[in-house]
Amino acid sequence: MNLNEKPLSVAVYPGSFDPVTFGHLDIIHRAAKRFDRLIVAVLNNTSKMPMFTVDERKDLLRQVTKDMPNVEIDSFRDLLVRYMKSRQANVIIRGIRSISDFDYELQLASTNHQLDSEIETIFMMTNPKYSYLSSSIVKEIAKFQGNVQDLVPLEVEWALRKKYTRQI
Ligand code: ADP
């Protein structure tokens, strides 16, 4: 194959991002360096009760990735493999924090491979600094007005504060 004809490598990093944390952001930074384009895709999952709407989550993701020109923020409510085809992407990025993540992620990756064998899942190990970090933990701390400044970007900290002061 002529190298000039090499297709663009497009990866999708799917997730709830409710809200985005430094753990997610670390994966985004690292993945964006490895692919021509990285699409961070917020799952519009009607069976979960998210704290932030899909638009709010996308908005926060856009703000915290604005210095990364090859990162695009999108959302989807279709089957992931079908969404990937529509975006001409063939790599799924997922993060692994622990053995407990691994079980679930393996099941997910195997299912996606079964549905479309052209699609490859690539796992990125968490930055050890963030191995304990999840969106749920952040929401739990913020609910009790705890300090989340080491866990999420400033924009997310403000958004959390706004949500919780509205609820009090
Ligand atoms: P989902 O509901 O799809 O698990 P999340 O937003 O919780 O969505 O996570 C999206 C992806 O990011 C998952 O692969 C998850 O394992 C990974 N992830 C979440 N937090 C971290 C972290 N602190 N370090 C590395 N990967 C993470």
CSV table of C-alpha atoms and ligand atoms in Angstrom, one decimal:
chain,number,residue,atom,x,y,z
A,1,MET,CA,0.0,0.0,0.0
A,2,ASN,CA,1.2,3.5,-0.9
A,3,LEU,CA,1.9,5.2,2.5
A,4,ASN,CA,0.2,8.3,1.2
A,5,GLU,CA,-3.0,6.3,1.0
A,6,LYS,CA,-2.9,5.2,4.6
A,7,PRO,CA,-6.3,5.7,6.0
A,8,LEU,CA,-6.7,8.0,9.0
A,9,SER,CA,-6.7,6.2,12.3
A,10,VAL,CA,-9.8,7.2,14.1
A,11,ALA,CA,-10.5,6.0,17.7
A,12,VAL,CA,-13.6,6.3,19.8
A,13,TYR,CA,-13.4,6.7,23.6
A,14,PRO,CA,-17.0,5.9,24.7
A,15,GLY,CA,-18.3,6.4,28.3
A,16,SER,CA,-20.8,8.1,30.5
A,17,PHE,CA,-18.4,10.9,31.6
A,18,ASP,CA,-20.9,11.9,34.3
A,19,PRO,CA,-18.8,14.1,34.9
A,20,VAL,CA,-15.3,13.9,33.2
A,21,THR,CA,-12.5,13.4,35.8
A,22,PHE,CA,-8.7,13.7,35.7
A,23,GLY,CA,-8.7,9.9,35.2
A,24,HIS,CA,-10.7,10.2,31.9
A,25,LEU,CA,-8.6,13.3,30.9
A,26,ASP,CA,-5.4,11.4,31.3
A,27,ILE,CA,-6.6,8.6,29.0
A,28,ILE,CA,-7.8,11.3,26.5
A,29,HIS,CA,-4.4,13.0,26.4
A,30,ARG,CA,-2.6,9.7,26.0
A,31,ALA,CA,-4.9,8.3,23.3
A,32,ALA,CA,-5.0,11.6,21.3
A,33,LYS,CA,-1.2,11.2,20.8
A,34,ARG,CA,-1.6,7.8,19.3
A,35,PHE,CA,-4.4,8.4,16.7
A,36,ASP,CA,-5.0,10.9,14.0
A,37,ARG,CA,-8.4,11.6,15.5
A,38,LEU,CA,-10.0,10.7,18.8
A,39,ILE,CA,-13.7,11.0,19.3
A,40,VAL,CA,-14.9,11.1,22.9
A,41,ALA,CA,-18.4,9.8,22.7
A,42,VAL,CA,-20.9,10.3,25.5
A,43,LEU,CA,-23.3,7.4,25.8
A,44,ASN,CA,-26.9,8.6,25.8
A,45,ASN,CA,-28.1,5.8,28.0
A,46,THR,CA,-31.8,6.1,28.9
A,47,SER,CA,-31.6,3.4,31.6
A,48,LYS,CA,-29.1,5.3,33.8
A,49,MET,CA,-30.0,8.3,35.9
A,50,PRO,CA,-27.2,10.7,35.2
A,51,MET,CA,-26.4,13.9,37.2
A,52,PHE,CA,-25.5,15.9,34.1
A,53,THR,CA,-27.5,15.9,30.9
A,54,VAL,CA,-25.7,14.7,27.7
A,55,ASP,CA,-25.3,18.3,26.6
A,56,GLU,CA,-23.8,19.4,29.9
A,57,ARG,CA,-21.4,16.5,29.8
A,58,LYS,CA,-20.4,17.3,26.2
A,59,ASP,CA,-20.0,20.9,27.1
A,60,LEU,CA,-17.6,20.1,30.0
A,61,LEU,CA,-15.7,17.7,27.8
A,62,ARG,CA,-15.3,20.4,25.2
A,63,GLN,CA,-14.0,22.9,27.7
A,64,VAL,CA,-11.4,20.6,29.1
A,65,THR,CA,-10.1,19.3,25.7
A,66,LYS,CA,-10.1,22.7,23.9
A,67,ASP,CA,-6.3,22.6,23.6
A,68,MET,CA,-6.4,19.2,21.8
A,69,PRO,CA,-7.2,19.9,18.1
A,70,ASN,CA,-7.6,16.2,17.1
A,71,VAL,CA,-10.1,15.5,19.8
A,72,GLU,CA,-13.8,15.7,19.0
A,73,ILE,CA,-16.7,15.5,21.4
A,74,ASP,CA,-19.9,13.7,20.3
A,75,SER,CA,-22.7,11.6,21.8
A,76,PHE,CA,-24.5,8.5,20.6
A,77,ARG,CA,-27.5,6.3,21.5
A,78,ASP,CA,-27.0,3.5,19.0
A,79,LEU,CA,-25.1,0.3,19.3
A,80,LEU,CA,-21.5,1.3,19.8
A,81,VAL,CA,-20.2,-0.7,16.8
A,82,ARG,CA,-22.8,0.8,14.5
A,83,TYR,CA,-22.0,4.3,15.7
A,84,MET,CA,-18.3,3.5,15.0
A,85,LYS,CA,-19.1,2.5,11.4
A,86,SER,CA,-21.0,5.7,10.9
A,87,ARG,CA,-17.9,7.6,12.1
A,88,GLN,CA,-15.4,5.5,10.1
A,89,ALA,CA,-13.7,4.5,13.3
A,90,ASN,CA,-12.3,1.1,14.1
A,91,VAL,CA,-10.6,1.3,17.5
A,92,ILE,CA,-12.4,1.5,20.8
A,93,ILE,CA,-10.4,3.0,23.7
A,94,ARG,CA,-11.2,1.9,27.2
A,95,GLY,CA,-9.5,2.6,30.5
A,96,ILE,CA,-8.7,-0.1,33.1
A,97,ARG,CA,-8.3,0.8,36.8
A,98,SER,CA,-8.4,-2.6,38.5
A,99,ILE,CA,-9.1,-6.2,38.2
A,100,SER,CA,-12.8,-5.5,38.8
A,101,ASP,CA,-12.8,-3.2,35.7
A,102,PHE,CA,-11.1,-5.9,33.7
A,103,ASP,CA,-14.0,-8.5,34.0
A,104,TYR,CA,-16.6,-6.1,32.8
A,105,GLU,CA,-14.4,-4.6,30.1
A,106,LEU,CA,-13.4,-8.0,28.7
A,107,GLN,CA,-17.1,-8.9,28.4
A,108,LEU,CA,-17.8,-5.6,26.6
A,109,ALA,CA,-14.8,-6.0,24.3
A,110,SER,CA,-15.7,-9.6,23.4
A,111,THR,CA,-19.3,-8.6,22.7
A,112,ASN,CA,-18.2,-5.8,20.4
A,113,HIS,CA,-15.7,-8.1,18.6
A,114,GLN,CA,-18.5,-10.6,18.2
A,115,LEU,CA,-20.7,-8.0,16.6
A,116,ASP,CA,-18.0,-6.6,14.3
A,117,SER,CA,-14.6,-8.3,14.1
A,118,GLU,CA,-13.1,-5.3,12.3
A,119,ILE,CA,-13.3,-3.3,15.5
A,120,GLU,CA,-10.5,-3.6,17.9
A,121,THR,CA,-10.6,-2.6,21.6
A,122,ILE,CA,-7.5,-1.1,23.0
A,123,PHE,CA,-7.1,-0.9,26.8
A,124,MET,CA,-5.1,1.8,28.4
A,125,MET,CA,-4.0,1.3,32.0
A,126,THR,CA,-4.9,4.0,34.4
A,127,ASN,CA,-2.3,6.5,35.5
A,128,PRO,CA,-1.6,5.1,39.0
A,129,LYS,CA,-2.4,8.6,40.4
A,130,TYR,CA,-6.0,8.1,39.4
A,131,SER,CA,-6.5,4.4,39.9
A,132,TYR,CA,-9.1,4.9,42.6
A,133,LEU,CA,-10.9,7.8,40.8
A,134,SER,CA,-14.4,7.5,39.4
A,135,SER,CA,-17.2,9.9,38.5
A,136,SER,CA,-19.4,8.3,41.2
A,137,ILE,CA,-16.7,9.0,43.9
A,138,VAL,CA,-16.4,12.6,42.7
A,139,LYS,CA,-20.2,13.1,43.0
A,140,GLU,CA,-20.3,11.5,46.4
A,141,ILE,CA,-17.6,13.9,47.7
A,142,ALA,CA,-19.1,16.9,46.0
A,143,LYS,CA,-22.5,16.1,47.6
A,144,PHE,CA,-21.0,16.7,51.0
A,145,GLN,CA,-19.2,19.8,49.9
A,146,GLY,CA,-15.9,18.0,50.0
A,147,ASN,CA,-12.8,19.1,48.1
A,148,VAL,CA,-12.6,17.7,44.6
A,149,GLN,CA,-9.9,20.0,43.2
A,150,ASP,CA,-7.4,17.2,42.8
A,151,LEU,CA,-9.9,14.9,41.0
A,152,VAL,CA,-11.6,17.0,38.3
A,153,PRO,CA,-10.8,20.1,36.2
A,154,LEU,CA,-11.9,23.5,37.6
A,155,GLU,CA,-14.8,23.7,35.1
A,156,VAL,CA,-16.2,20.5,36.4
A,157,GLU,CA,-15.7,21.6,40.0
A,158,TRP,CA,-17.8,24.7,39.3
A,159,ALA,CA,-20.5,22.7,37.5
A,160,LEU,CA,-20.7,20.3,40.5
A,161,ARG,CA,-21.0,23.1,42.9
A,162,LYS,CA,-23.8,24.7,40.9
A,163,LYS,CA,-25.7,21.4,40.8
A,164,TYR,CA,-25.5,20.8,44.5
A,165,THR,CA,-26.2,24.3,45.6
A,166,ARG,CA,-29.3,24.2,43.5
A,167,GLN,CA,-30.4,21.0,45.3
A,168,ILE,CA,-29.9,22.2,48.8
B,1,ADP,P1,-18.8,3.8,31.7
B,1,ADP,O1,-20.2,4.1,32.3
B,1,ADP,O2,-18.9,3.4,30.2
B,1,ADP,O3,-17.9,2.9,32.5
B,1,ADP,P2,-17.2,5.9,32.6
B,1,ADP,O4,-17.4,7.4,32.2
B,1,ADP,O5,-17.3,5.6,34.0
B,1,ADP,O6,-18.2,5.2,31.6
B,1,ADP,O7,-15.8,5.4,32.0
B,1,ADP,C1,-15.4,5.5,30.7
B,1,ADP,C2,-14.1,4.7,30.5
B,1,ADP,O8,-13.1,5.4,31.2
B,1,ADP,C3,-14.1,3.3,31.1
B,1,ADP,O9,-13.3,2.5,30.2
B,1,ADP,C4,-13.5,3.4,32.4
B,1,ADP,O10,-12.9,2.2,32.8
B,1,ADP,C5,-12.5,4.5,32.1
B,1,ADP,N1,-12.1,5.2,33.4
B,1,ADP,C6,-12.9,5.8,34.3
B,1,ADP,N2,-12.2,6.4,35.3
B,1,ADP,C7,-10.9,6.1,35.0
B,1,ADP,C8,-9.6,6.4,35.6
B,1,ADP,N3,-9.6,7.0,36.8
B,1,ADP,N4,-8.5,5.9,35.1
B,1,ADP,C9,-8.6,5.3,33.9
B,1,ADP,N5,-9.7,5.0,33.2
B,1,ADP,C10,-10.8,5.4,33.8
